[in-house]
Amino acid sequence: MSLPHAILTALLEKPSSGLELTRRFDRSIGYFWSATHQQIYRELGRLEREGLIRALPAAAPARGQKKEYEVLPEGRTELARWTAESQDPRPLRDPLPLRLRAAAIVGTAGVDDDLRRHLDLHRQQLENYQEIEKRDFPPGRDSEPDRLRHAVLRAGIDLETFWVRWLERTLAELE
C-alpha cells in the first residue's frame, strides 16, 4: 500500500481538509497504514499538482482558511488501477522478532519485561478492534463495501490475536 492511495481512499470516503484527514488516519487508516501529519500534507500537495485531487472552492475567502480536498476523476481512475494490480505479500518488518534473535546471541536481560509490555499493548489493541467490530458491524450490515471494510478490520483482529498468542507462548517458553 502507498500513502497516495491511502489518501485517495480516505478522500473518496469523505472530502476532508488536511487536518481532518490526519485525524481520520489516527482513528482508522492509521491502524494499518501510518503516516505523519507532514507526510500527509506533503502528499496532498503532490496529488493536487498531479491533478488527482483538488481543493474545493471556499465559501468565502479568508486568510488561513483550511483547504478541503476532493478526488478528481483522474484520482479515482488511479485508485481503481492500483486496486486491480497484482502485488506480492510483503515480509513482516517488526523489530521485536529481530531483537529476540539478537538476544539469543547477546543475552536476554530485560527482554521478558518488554515482551510483557508488548503483550499488554496487543491485548489492548485487540480489545479496541473488537469494540469497533461490535459498534460498526452489527448483524445484517452486509453490503459489499461493508463486507470489505469488515474484512480489513478482521485482518487487524486476526493479526492482534496472532501477536497475543505468540507473545503468551514465547513468555511461557522463556520462564
Tab-separated table of N, CA and C in Angstrom:
chain	number	residue	atom	x	y	z
A	1	MET	N	0.847	-1.177	0.000
A	1	MET	CA	0.000	0.000	0.000
A	1	MET	C	0.884	1.229	0.000
A	2	SER	N	0.376	2.278	-0.572
A	2	SER	CA	1.156	3.503	-0.596
A	2	SER	C	0.331	4.652	-0.038
A	3	LEU	N	1.005	5.620	0.467
A	3	LEU	CA	0.338	6.764	1.068
A	3	LEU	C	-0.593	7.478	0.096
A	4	PRO	N	-0.188	7.722	-1.162
A	4	PRO	CA	-1.128	8.414	-2.051
A	4	PRO	C	-2.446	7.651	-2.201
A	5	HIS	N	-2.363	6.336	-2.255
A	5	HIS	CA	-3.580	5.538	-2.418
A	5	HIS	C	-4.412	5.523	-1.140
A	6	ALA	N	-3.757	5.556	-0.002
A	6	ALA	CA	-4.487	5.652	1.262
A	6	ALA	C	-5.227	6.991	1.337
A	7	ILE	N	-4.589	8.059	0.896
A	7	ILE	CA	-5.217	9.379	0.911
A	7	ILE	C	-6.369	9.436	-0.081
A	8	LEU	N	-6.166	8.910	-1.289
A	8	LEU	CA	-7.257	8.896	-2.267
A	8	LEU	C	-8.464	8.122	-1.717
A	9	THR	N	-8.194	6.994	-1.072
A	9	THR	CA	-9.281	6.202	-0.481
A	9	THR	C	-10.033	7.023	0.554
A	10	ALA	N	-9.294	7.644	1.462
A	10	ALA	CA	-9.930	8.422	2.530
A	10	ALA	C	-10.730	9.593	1.958
A	11	LEU	N	-10.199	10.262	0.939
A	11	LEU	CA	-10.906	11.404	0.362
A	11	LEU	C	-12.137	10.970	-0.430
A	12	LEU	N	-12.095	9.794	-1.030
A	12	LEU	CA	-13.291	9.302	-1.710
A	12	LEU	C	-14.373	8.921	-0.709
A	13	GLU	N	-13.951	8.459	0.460
A	13	GLU	CA	-14.935	8.172	1.507
A	13	GLU	C	-15.589	9.452	1.997
A	14	LYS	N	-14.766	10.536	2.089
A	14	LYS	CA	-15.295	11.816	2.569
A	14	LYS	C	-14.295	12.919	2.258
A	15	PRO	N	-14.690	13.918	1.437
A	15	PRO	CA	-13.795	15.053	1.219
A	15	PRO	C	-13.411	15.660	2.566
A	16	SER	N	-12.137	16.028	2.710
A	16	SER	CA	-11.632	16.465	4.006
A	16	SER	C	-10.525	17.485	3.842
A	17	SER	N	-10.306	18.232	4.903
A	17	SER	CA	-9.132	19.111	4.961
A	17	SER	C	-7.943	18.245	5.368
A	18	GLY	N	-6.751	18.807	5.272
A	18	GLY	CA	-5.559	18.076	5.704
A	18	GLY	C	-5.634	17.693	7.169
A	19	LEU	N	-6.105	18.607	8.000
A	19	LEU	CA	-6.222	18.325	9.429
A	19	LEU	C	-7.238	17.214	9.695
A	20	GLU	N	-8.385	17.295	9.034
A	20	GLU	CA	-9.394	16.231	9.204
A	20	GLU	C	-8.843	14.887	8.735
A	21	LEU	N	-8.103	14.928	7.651
A	21	LEU	CA	-7.519	13.706	7.112
A	21	LEU	C	-6.520	13.095	8.091
A	22	THR	N	-5.674	13.911	8.688
A	22	THR	CA	-4.711	13.365	9.648
A	22	THR	C	-5.427	12.789	10.863
A	23	ARG	N	-6.516	13.416	11.288
A	23	ARG	CA	-7.302	12.868	12.406
A	23	ARG	C	-7.937	11.544	12.035
A	24	ARG	N	-8.443	11.440	10.808
A	24	ARG	CA	-9.040	10.180	10.355
A	24	ARG	C	-7.975	9.088	10.253
A	25	PHE	N	-6.778	9.466	9.831
A	25	PHE	CA	-5.686	8.488	9.796
A	25	PHE	C	-5.407	7.982	11.203
A	26	ASP	N	-5.402	8.879	12.174
A	26	ASP	CA	-5.131	8.486	13.553
A	26	ASP	C	-6.204	7.542	14.091
A	27	ARG	N	-7.443	7.652	13.589
A	27	ARG	CA	-8.553	6.858	14.117
A	27	ARG	C	-8.887	5.607	13.314
A	28	SER	N	-8.451	5.509	12.063
A	28	SER	CA	-8.869	4.349	11.277
A	28	SER	C	-7.762	3.822	10.379
A	29	ILE	N	-7.476	4.515	9.305
A	29	ILE	CA	-6.478	4.028	8.352
A	29	ILE	C	-5.132	3.825	9.035
A	30	GLY	N	-4.836	4.646	10.007
A	30	GLY	CA	-3.569	4.556	10.727
A	30	GLY	C	-3.373	3.247	11.467
A	31	TYR	N	-4.451	2.482	11.667
A	31	TYR	CA	-4.291	1.184	12.310
A	31	TYR	C	-3.487	0.229	11.426
A	32	PHE	N	-3.561	0.432	10.099
A	32	PHE	CA	-2.818	-0.474	9.220
A	32	PHE	C	-1.910	0.242	8.239
A	33	TRP	N	-1.987	1.558	8.144
A	33	TRP	CA	-1.073	2.320	7.301
A	33	TRP	C	-0.830	3.664	7.955
A	34	SER	N	0.302	3.825	8.581
A	34	SER	CA	0.548	5.053	9.331
A	34	SER	C	1.283	6.077	8.484
A	35	ALA	N	1.068	7.337	8.839
A	35	ALA	CA	1.758	8.447	8.180
A	35	ALA	C	1.760	9.618	9.142
A	36	THR	N	2.819	10.393	9.097
A	36	THR	CA	2.872	11.596	9.922
A	36	THR	C	2.028	12.680	9.267
A	37	HIS	N	1.710	13.698	10.057
A	37	HIS	CA	0.946	14.816	9.514
A	37	HIS	C	1.715	15.473	8.370
A	38	GLN	N	3.039	15.604	8.533
A	38	GLN	CA	3.853	16.224	7.487
A	38	GLN	C	3.802	15.406	6.194
A	39	GLN	N	3.858	14.086	6.314
A	39	GLN	CA	3.790	13.238	5.122
A	39	GLN	C	2.450	13.407	4.417
A	40	ILE	N	1.386	13.484	5.187
A	40	ILE	CA	0.050	13.629	4.597
A	40	ILE	C	-0.058	14.971	3.869
A	41	TYR	N	0.365	16.062	4.509
A	41	TYR	CA	0.287	17.369	3.865
A	41	TYR	C	1.157	17.427	2.609
A	42	ARG	N	2.347	16.856	2.678
A	42	ARG	CA	3.246	16.836	1.511
A	42	ARG	C	2.589	16.060	0.360
A	43	GLU	N	1.961	14.928	0.700
A	43	GLU	CA	1.325	14.099	-0.329
A	43	GLU	C	0.091	14.782	-0.912
A	44	LEU	N	-0.652	15.507	-0.086
A	44	LEU	CA	-1.803	16.261	-0.613
A	44	LEU	C	-1.340	17.252	-1.677
A	45	GLY	N	-0.244	17.955	-1.419
A	45	GLY	CA	0.290	18.895	-2.399
A	45	GLY	C	0.697	18.207	-3.684
A	46	ARG	N	1.344	17.064	-3.564
A	46	ARG	CA	1.771	16.322	-4.755
A	46	ARG	C	0.570	15.817	-5.543
A	47	LEU	N	-0.424	15.265	-4.851
A	47	LEU	CA	-1.625	14.759	-5.531
A	47	LEU	C	-2.366	15.891	-6.248
A	48	GLU	N	-2.378	17.063	-5.630
A	48	GLU	CA	-3.035	18.211	-6.260
A	48	GLU	C	-2.258	18.648	-7.504
A	49	ARG	N	-0.933	18.714	-7.409
A	49	ARG	CA	-0.100	19.103	-8.570
A	49	ARG	C	-0.266	18.108	-9.725
A	50	GLU	N	-0.460	16.823	-9.387
A	50	GLU	CA	-0.619	15.797	-10.427
A	50	GLU	C	-2.037	15.738	-10.989
A	51	GLY	N	-2.939	16.552	-10.455
A	51	GLY	CA	-4.301	16.598	-10.977
A	51	GLY	C	-5.179	15.438	-10.523
A	52	LEU	N	-4.812	14.794	-9.420
A	52	LEU	CA	-5.608	13.675	-8.913
A	52	LEU	C	-6.633	14.123	-7.874
A	53	ILE	N	-6.352	15.250	-7.201
A	53	ILE	CA	-7.293	15.840	-6.250
A	53	ILE	C	-7.325	17.339	-6.492
A	54	ARG	N	-8.305	17.991	-5.886
A	54	ARG	CA	-8.327	19.453	-5.937
A	54	ARG	C	-8.866	19.969	-4.620
A	55	ALA	N	-8.453	21.197	-4.313
A	55	ALA	CA	-9.011	21.880	-3.152
A	55	ALA	C	-10.365	22.428	-3.562
A	56	LEU	N	-11.360	22.189	-2.740
A	56	LEU	CA	-12.694	22.708	-3.030
A	56	LEU	C	-12.707	24.218	-2.870
A	57	PRO	N	-13.476	24.897	-3.705
A	57	PRO	CA	-13.548	26.353	-3.554
A	57	PRO	C	-14.126	26.718	-2.181
A	58	ALA	N	-13.541	27.725	-1.552
A	58	ALA	CA	-14.017	28.170	-0.241
A	58	ALA	C	-15.304	28.968	-0.408
A	59	ALA	N	-16.203	28.851	0.567
A	59	ALA	CA	-17.466	29.595	0.533
A	59	ALA	C	-17.194	31.097	0.550
A	60	ALA	N	-16.258	31.515	1.374
A	60	ALA	CA	-15.872	32.923	1.443
A	60	ALA	C	-14.365	32.976	1.669
A	61	PRO	N	-13.661	33.832	0.937
A	61	PRO	CA	-12.210	33.896	1.128
A	61	PRO	C	-11.867	34.359	2.546
A	62	ALA	N	-10.913	33.655	3.117
A	62	ALA	CA	-10.451	34.026	4.459
A	62	ALA	C	-9.000	33.617	4.594
A	63	ARG	N	-8.229	34.459	5.237
A	63	ARG	CA	-6.814	34.169	5.428
A	63	ARG	C	-6.649	33.003	6.404
A	64	GLY	N	-5.787	32.066	6.063
A	64	GLY	CA	-5.520	30.929	6.936
A	64	GLY	C	-6.622	29.887	6.952
A	65	GLN	N	-7.565	30.003	6.011
A	65	GLN	CA	-8.665	29.037	5.968
A	65	GLN	C	-8.144	27.683	5.506
A	66	LYS	N	-8.621	26.618	6.148
A	66	LYS	CA	-8.162	25.281	5.763
A	66	LYS	C	-8.776	24.882	4.424
A	67	LYS	N	-7.976	24.199	3.628
A	67	LYS	CA	-8.444	23.691	2.340
A	67	LYS	C	-9.120	22.351	2.561
A	68	GLU	N	-10.222	22.157	1.871
A	68	GLU	CA	-10.862	20.847	1.867
A	68	GLU	C	-10.646	20.260	0.480
A	69	TYR	N	-10.250	18.983	0.439
A	69	TYR	CA	-9.886	18.349	-0.819
A	69	TYR	C	-10.920	17.312	-1.237
A	70	GLU	N	-11.033	17.150	-2.558
A	70	GLU	CA	-11.852	16.076	-3.114
A	70	GLU	C	-11.060	15.394	-4.229
A	71	VAL	N	-11.435	14.161	-4.530
A	71	VAL	CA	-10.757	13.385	-5.562
A	71	VAL	C	-11.373	13.715	-6.920
A	72	LEU	N	-10.528	13.957	-7.893
A	72	LEU	CA	-10.958	14.200	-9.272
A	72	LEU	C	-11.098	12.861	-10.004
A	73	PRO	N	-11.759	12.848	-11.159
A	73	PRO	CA	-11.909	11.581	-11.904
A	73	PRO	C	-10.577	10.877	-12.164
A	74	GLU	N	-9.505	11.634	-12.430
A	74	GLU	CA	-8.197	11.030	-12.656
A	74	GLU	C	-7.694	10.312	-11.393
A	75	GLY	N	-8.008	10.854	-10.240
A	75	GLY	CA	-7.631	10.212	-8.980
A	75	GLY	C	-8.390	8.919	-8.759
A	76	ARG	N	-9.689	8.925	-9.082
A	76	ARG	CA	-10.486	7.699	-8.959
A	76	ARG	C	-9.958	6.635	-9.927
A	77	THR	N	-9.584	7.052	-11.132
A	77	THR	CA	-9.036	6.119	-12.119
A	77	THR	C	-7.726	5.515	-11.609
A	78	GLU	N	-6.858	6.351	-11.034
A	78	GLU	CA	-5.586	5.847	-10.491
A	78	GLU	C	-5.834	4.873	-9.350
A	79	LEU	N	-6.770	5.170	-8.473
A	79	LEU	CA	-7.057	4.274	-7.352
A	79	LEU	C	-7.619	2.950	-7.861
A	80	ALA	N	-8.487	2.991	-8.872
A	80	ALA	CA	-9.034	1.756	-9.446
A	80	ALA	C	-7.926	0.936	-10.119
A	81	ARG	N	-7.011	1.616	-10.812
A	81	ARG	CA	-5.886	0.916	-11.441
A	81	ARG	C	-5.042	0.223	-10.383
A	82	TRP	N	-4.712	0.952	-9.325
A	82	TRP	CA	-3.880	0.410	-8.259
A	82	TRP	C	-4.578	-0.744	-7.551
A	83	THR	N	-5.874	-0.609	-7.310
A	83	THR	CA	-6.635	-1.653	-6.631
A	83	THR	C	-6.623	-2.955	-7.428
A	84	ALA	N	-6.675	-2.842	-8.757
A	84	ALA	CA	-6.751	-4.027	-9.612
A	84	ALA	C	-5.398	-4.675	-9.884
A	85	GLU	N	-4.292	-3.975	-9.623
A	85	GLU	CA	-2.985	-4.529	-9.950
A	85	GLU	C	-2.588	-5.621	-8.953
A	86	SER	N	-1.782	-6.524	-9.413
A	86	SER	CA	-1.299	-7.611	-8.567
A	86	SER	C	-0.098	-7.144	-7.758
A	87	GLN	N	-0.081	-7.516	-6.474
A	87	GLN	CA	1.066	-7.193	-5.619
A	87	GLN	C	1.407	-8.416	-4.793
A	88	ASP	N	2.695	-8.648	-4.606
A	88	ASP	CA	3.144	-9.762	-3.781
A	88	ASP	C	3.041	-9.397	-2.306
A	89	PRO	N	2.863	-10.399	-1.432
A	89	PRO	CA	2.859	-10.111	0.001
A	89	PRO	C	4.213	-9.549	0.422
A	90	ARG	N	4.192	-8.736	1.451
A	90	ARG	CA	5.432	-8.173	1.984
A	90	ARG	C	5.822	-8.928	3.243
A	91	PRO	N	7.120	-9.080	3.474
A	91	PRO	CA	7.554	-9.757	4.697
A	91	PRO	C	7.283	-8.886	5.918
A	92	LEU	N	7.109	-9.544	7.038
A	92	LEU	CA	6.913	-8.857	8.311
A	92	LEU	C	8.163	-8.055	8.637
A	93	ARG	N	7.992	-6.783	8.993
A	93	ARG	CA	9.121	-5.943	9.392
A	93	ARG	C	8.830	-5.349	10.752
A	94	ASP	N	8.886	-6.186	11.750
A	94	ASP	CA	8.706	-5.738	13.116
A	94	ASP	C	10.017	-5.979	13.846
A	95	PRO	N	10.514	-5.008	14.597
A	95	PRO	CA	11.812	-5.195	15.244
A	95	PRO	C	11.810	-6.233	16.372
A	96	LEU	N	10.652	-6.578	16.918
A	96	LEU	CA	10.636	-7.489	18.058
A	96	LEU	C	11.243	-8.861	17.733
A	97	PRO	N	10.832	-9.541	16.673
A	97	PRO	CA	11.489	-10.825	16.384
A	97	PRO	C	12.996	-10.686	16.140
A	98	LEU	N	13.406	-9.605	15.515
A	98	LEU	CA	14.837	-9.378	15.303
A	98	LEU	C	15.553	-9.175	16.638
A	99	ARG	N	14.912	-8.447	17.570
A	99	ARG	CA	15.509	-8.246	18.886
A	99	ARG	C	15.648	-9.580	19.631
A	100	LEU	N	14.665	-10.466	19.476
A	100	LEU	CA	14.778	-11.785	20.116
A	100	LEU	C	15.912	-12.592	19.502
A	101	ARG	N	16.056	-12.488	18.218
A	101	ARG	CA	17.159	-13.185	17.546
A	101	ARG	C	18.496	-12.667	18.069
A	102	ALA	N	18.597	-11.344	18.242
A	102	ALA	CA	19.822	-10.757	18.786
A	102	ALA	C	20.017	-11.163	20.241
A	103	ALA	N	18.914	-11.240	21.006
A	103	ALA	CA	19.012	-11.636	22.417
A	103	ALA	C	19.540	-13.057	22.554
A	104	ALA	N	19.289	-13.896	21.556
A	104	ALA	CA	19.813	-15.259	21.577
A	104	ALA	C	21.340	-15.244	21.547
A	105	ILE	N	21.918	-14.178	21.055
A	105	ILE	CA	23.367	-14.064	20.951
A	105	ILE	C	23.965	-13.293	22.126
A	106	VAL	N	23.334	-12.157	22.485
A	106	VAL	CA	23.943	-11.274	23.478
A	106	VAL	C	23.335	-11.397	24.872
A	107	GLY	N	22.276	-12.162	25.007
A	107	GLY	CA	21.640	-12.340	26.312
A	107	GLY	C	20.254	-11.726	26.362
A	108	THR	N	19.462	-12.238	27.270
A	108	THR	CA	18.042	-11.874	27.306
A	108	THR	C	17.681	-10.883	28.411
A	109	ALA	N	18.643	-10.219	29.004
A	109	ALA	CA	18.351	-9.274	30.090
A	109	ALA	C	17.330	-8.236	29.629
A	110	GLY	N	16.221	-8.135	30.363
A	110	GLY	CA	15.181	-7.148	30.076
A	110	GLY	C	14.200	-7.526	28.997
A	111	VAL	N	14.457	-8.598	28.280
A	111	VAL	CA	13.595	-8.967	27.161
A	111	VAL	C	12.198	-9.357	27.633
A	112	ASP	N	12.116	-10.159	28.717
A	112	ASP	CA	10.791	-10.615	29.126
A	112	ASP	C	9.913	-9.465	29.614
A	113	ASP	N	10.483	-8.448	30.220
A	113	ASP	CA	9.684	-7.277	30.621
A	113	ASP	C	9.084	-6.592	29.401
A	114	ASP	N	9.897	-6.455	28.362
A	114	ASP	CA	9.382	-5.803	27.153
A	114	ASP	C	8.374	-6.703	26.436
A	115	LEU	N	8.584	-8.017	26.482
A	115	LEU	CA	7.596	-8.924	25.888
A	115	LEU	C	6.249	-8.782	26.604
A	116	ARG	N	6.261	-8.657	27.918
A	116	ARG	CA	5.015	-8.462	28.666
A	116	ARG	C	4.355	-7.125	28.299
A	117	ARG	N	5.186	-6.104	28.121
A	117	ARG	CA	4.660	-4.797	27.710
A	117	ARG	C	4.006	-4.896	26.330
A	118	HIS	N	4.666	-5.573	25.411
A	118	HIS	CA	4.090	-5.778	24.080
A	118	HIS	C	2.790	-6.567	24.173
A	119	LEU	N	2.778	-7.581	25.022
A	119	LEU	CA	1.571	-8.390	25.193
A	119	LEU	C	0.410	-7.509	25.662
A	120	ASP	N	0.656	-6.656	26.639
A	120	ASP	CA	-0.398	-5.747	27.114
A	120	ASP	C	-0.885	-4.824	25.999
A	121	LEU	N	0.042	-4.279	25.225
A	121	LEU	CA	-0.331	-3.379	24.130
A	121	LEU	C	-1.159	-4.103	23.074
A	122	HIS	N	-0.765	-5.330	22.722
A	122	HIS	CA	-1.518	-6.086	21.718
A	122	HIS	C	-2.886	-6.510	22.252
A	123	ARG	N	-2.967	-6.833	23.518
A	123	ARG	CA	-4.275	-7.153	24.111
A	123	ARG	C	-5.201	-5.931	24.054
A	124	GLN	N	-4.647	-4.762	24.373
A	124	GLN	CA	-5.449	-3.527	24.317
A	124	GLN	C	-5.928	-3.247	22.901
A	125	GLN	N	-5.040	-3.418	21.920
A	125	GLN	CA	-5.428	-3.158	20.534
A	125	GLN	C	-6.473	-4.168	20.067
A	126	LEU	N	-6.318	-5.417	20.458
A	126	LEU	CA	-7.306	-6.435	20.110
A	126	LEU	C	-8.673	-6.067	20.685
A	127	GLU	N	-8.683	-5.648	21.932
A	127	GLU	CA	-9.940	-5.233	22.570
A	127	GLU	C	-10.545	-4.035	21.835
A	128	ASN	N	-9.713	-3.092	21.438
A	128	ASN	CA	-10.181	-1.926	20.687
A	128	ASN	C	-10.821	-2.355	19.365
A	129	TYR	N	-10.156	-3.219	18.622
A	129	TYR	CA	-10.706	-3.703	17.354
A	129	TYR	C	-12.026	-4.441	17.574
A	130	GLN	N	-12.109	-5.248	18.619
A	130	GLN	CA	-13.337	-5.991	18.886
A	130	GLN	C	-14.485	-5.039	19.230
A	131	GLU	N	-14.186	-3.966	19.939
A	131	GLU	CA	-15.214	-2.958	20.229
A	131	GLU	C	-15.676	-2.261	18.948
A	132	ILE	N	-14.732	-1.946	18.068
A	132	ILE	CA	-15.089	-1.338	16.779
A	132	ILE	C	-15.972	-2.290	15.993
A	133	GLU	N	-15.632	-3.577	16.009
A	133	GLU	CA	-16.426	-4.564	15.275
A	133	GLU	C	-17.862	-4.606	15.798
A	134	LYS	N	-18.026	-4.633	17.115
A	134	LYS	CA	-19.379	-4.645	17.697
A	134	LYS	C	-20.151	-3.392	17.325
A	135	ARG	N	-19.480	-2.249	17.387
A	135	ARG	CA	-20.133	-0.966	17.124
A	135	ARG	C	-20.466	-0.774	15.643
A	136	ASP	N	-19.513	-1.090	14.766
A	136	ASP	CA	-19.655	-0.725	13.352
A	136	ASP	C	-20.179	-1.830	12.450
A	137	PHE	N	-20.201	-3.070	12.931
A	137	PHE	CA	-20.618	-4.170	12.065
A	137	PHE	C	-21.638	-5.068	12.746
A	138	PRO	N	-22.820	-4.511	13.047
A	138	PRO	CA	-23.863	-5.332	13.657
A	138	PRO	C	-24.391	-6.348	12.645
A	139	PRO	N	-25.062	-7.400	13.121
A	139	PRO	CA	-25.645	-8.381	12.192
A	139	PRO	C	-26.555	-7.676	11.185
A	140	GLY	N	-26.495	-8.145	9.952
A	140	GLY	CA	-27.327	-7.576	8.901
A	140	GLY	C	-26.668	-6.459	8.114
A	141	ARG	N	-25.552	-5.979	8.575
A	141	ARG	CA	-24.833	-4.930	7.831
A	141	ARG	C	-23.883	-5.646	6.885
A	142	ASP	N	-24.370	-5.912	5.668
A	142	ASP	CA	-23.570	-6.765	4.792
A	142	ASP	C	-23.561	-6.323	3.334
A	143	SER	N	-23.572	-5.013	3.096
A	143	SER	CA	-23.371	-4.557	1.725
A	143	SER	C	-21.933	-4.898	1.331
A	144	GLU	N	-21.653	-4.891	0.058
A	144	GLU	CA	-20.287	-5.218	-0.371
A	144	GLU	C	-19.243	-4.278	0.245
A	145	PRO	N	-19.467	-2.946	0.240
A	145	PRO	CA	-18.482	-2.076	0.905
A	145	PRO	C	-18.324	-2.407	2.391
A	146	ASP	N	-19.429	-2.724	3.074
A	146	ASP	CA	-19.340	-3.098	4.492
A	146	ASP	C	-18.543	-4.385	4.668
A	147	ARG	N	-18.761	-5.357	3.798
A	147	ARG	CA	-18.020	-6.622	3.901
A	147	ARG	C	-16.527	-6.394	3.703
A	148	LEU	N	-16.170	-5.521	2.767
A	148	LEU	CA	-14.751	-5.229	2.541
A	148	LEU	C	-14.138	-4.496	3.730
A	149	ARG	N	-14.849	-3.506	4.263
A	149	ARG	CA	-14.333	-2.796	5.445
A	149	ARG	C	-14.203	-3.749	6.637
A	150	HIS	N	-15.177	-4.626	6.780
A	150	HIS	CA	-15.147	-5.598	7.875
A	150	HIS	C	-13.975	-6.564	7.683
A	151	ALA	N	-13.691	-6.934	6.444
A	151	ALA	CA	-12.549	-7.819	6.177
A	151	ALA	C	-11.243	-7.164	6.629
A	152	VAL	N	-11.107	-5.851	6.397
A	152	VAL	CA	-9.905	-5.138	6.839
A	152	VAL	C	-9.818	-5.167	8.362
A	153	LEU	N	-10.943	-4.925	9.021
A	153	LEU	CA	-10.955	-4.953	10.485
A	153	LEU	C	-10.639	-6.352	11.002
A	154	ARG	N	-11.206	-7.377	10.375
A	154	ARG	CA	-10.916	-8.759	10.804
A	154	ARG	C	-9.438	-9.087	10.622
A	155	ALA	N	-8.806	-8.527	9.592
A	155	ALA	CA	-7.360	-8.733	9.433
A	155	ALA	C	-6.633	-8.166	10.644
A	156	GLY	N	-7.043	-7.001	11.110
A	156	GLY	CA	-6.442	-6.422	12.310
A	156	GLY	C	-6.691	-7.282	13.535
A	157	ILE	N	-7.914	-7.792	13.663
A	157	ILE	CA	-8.257	-8.672	14.788
A	157	ILE	C	-7.406	-9.935	14.740
A	158	ASP	N	-7.312	-10.534	13.560
A	158	ASP	CA	-6.526	-11.762	13.424
A	158	ASP	C	-5.044	-11.516	13.697
A	159	LEU	N	-4.527	-10.393	13.245
A	159	LEU	CA	-3.121	-10.079	13.479
A	159	LEU	C	-2.852	-9.868	14.971
A	160	GLU	N	-3.724	-9.128	15.643
A	160	GLU	CA	-3.549	-8.917	17.083
A	160	GLU	C	-3.704	-10.224	17.844
A	161	THR	N	-4.625	-11.075	17.400
A	161	THR	CA	-4.790	-12.389	18.029
A	161	THR	C	-3.511	-13.205	17.875
A	162	PHE	N	-2.911	-13.160	16.680
A	162	PHE	CA	-1.634	-13.837	16.457
A	162	PHE	C	-0.591	-13.345	17.448
A	163	TRP	N	-0.420	-11.992	17.557
A	163	TRP	CA	0.607	-11.439	18.435
A	163	TRP	C	0.371	-11.834	19.889
A	164	VAL	N	-0.884	-11.790	20.340
A	164	VAL	CA	-1.182	-12.158	21.723
A	164	VAL	C	-0.788	-13.612	21.976
A	165	ARG	N	-1.197	-14.502	21.082
A	165	ARG	CA	-0.871	-15.929	21.263
A	165	ARG	C	0.631	-16.170	21.186
A	166	TRP	N	1.297	-15.549	20.226
A	166	TRP	CA	2.743	-15.730	20.067
A	166	TRP	C	3.487	-15.215	21.289
A	167	LEU	N	3.104	-14.048	21.772
A	167	LEU	CA	3.778	-13.482	22.947
A	167	LEU	C	3.520	-14.321	24.196
A	168	GLU	N	2.298	-14.793	24.374
A	168	GLU	CA	1.997	-15.660	25.526
A	168	GLU	C	2.847	-16.928	25.479
A	169	ARG	N	2.925	-17.531	24.298
A	169	ARG	CA	3.717	-18.763	24.151
A	169	ARG	C	5.204	-18.480	24.355
A	170	THR	N	5.704	-17.397	23.794
A	170	THR	CA	7.123	-17.054	23.934
A	170	THR	C	7.476	-16.788	25.389
A	171	LEU	N	6.632	-16.046	26.086
A	171	LEU	CA	6.880	-15.776	27.506
A	171	LEU	C	6.860	-17.074	28.320
A	172	ALA	N	5.918	-17.971	28.012
A	172	ALA	CA	5.847	-19.244	28.728
A	172	ALA	C	7.113	-20.063	28.476
A	173	GLU	N	7.629	-20.034	27.262
A	173	GLU	CA	8.840	-20.809	26.930
A	173	GLU	C	10.075	-20.210	27.577
A	174	LEU	N	10.080	-18.913	27.844
A	174	LEU	CA	11.242	-18.271	28.470
A	174	LEU	C	11.267	-18.461	29.988
A	175	GLU	N	10.131	-18.820	30.581
A	175	GLU	CA	10.076	-18.991	32.043
A	175	GLU	C	10.663	-20.330	32.464
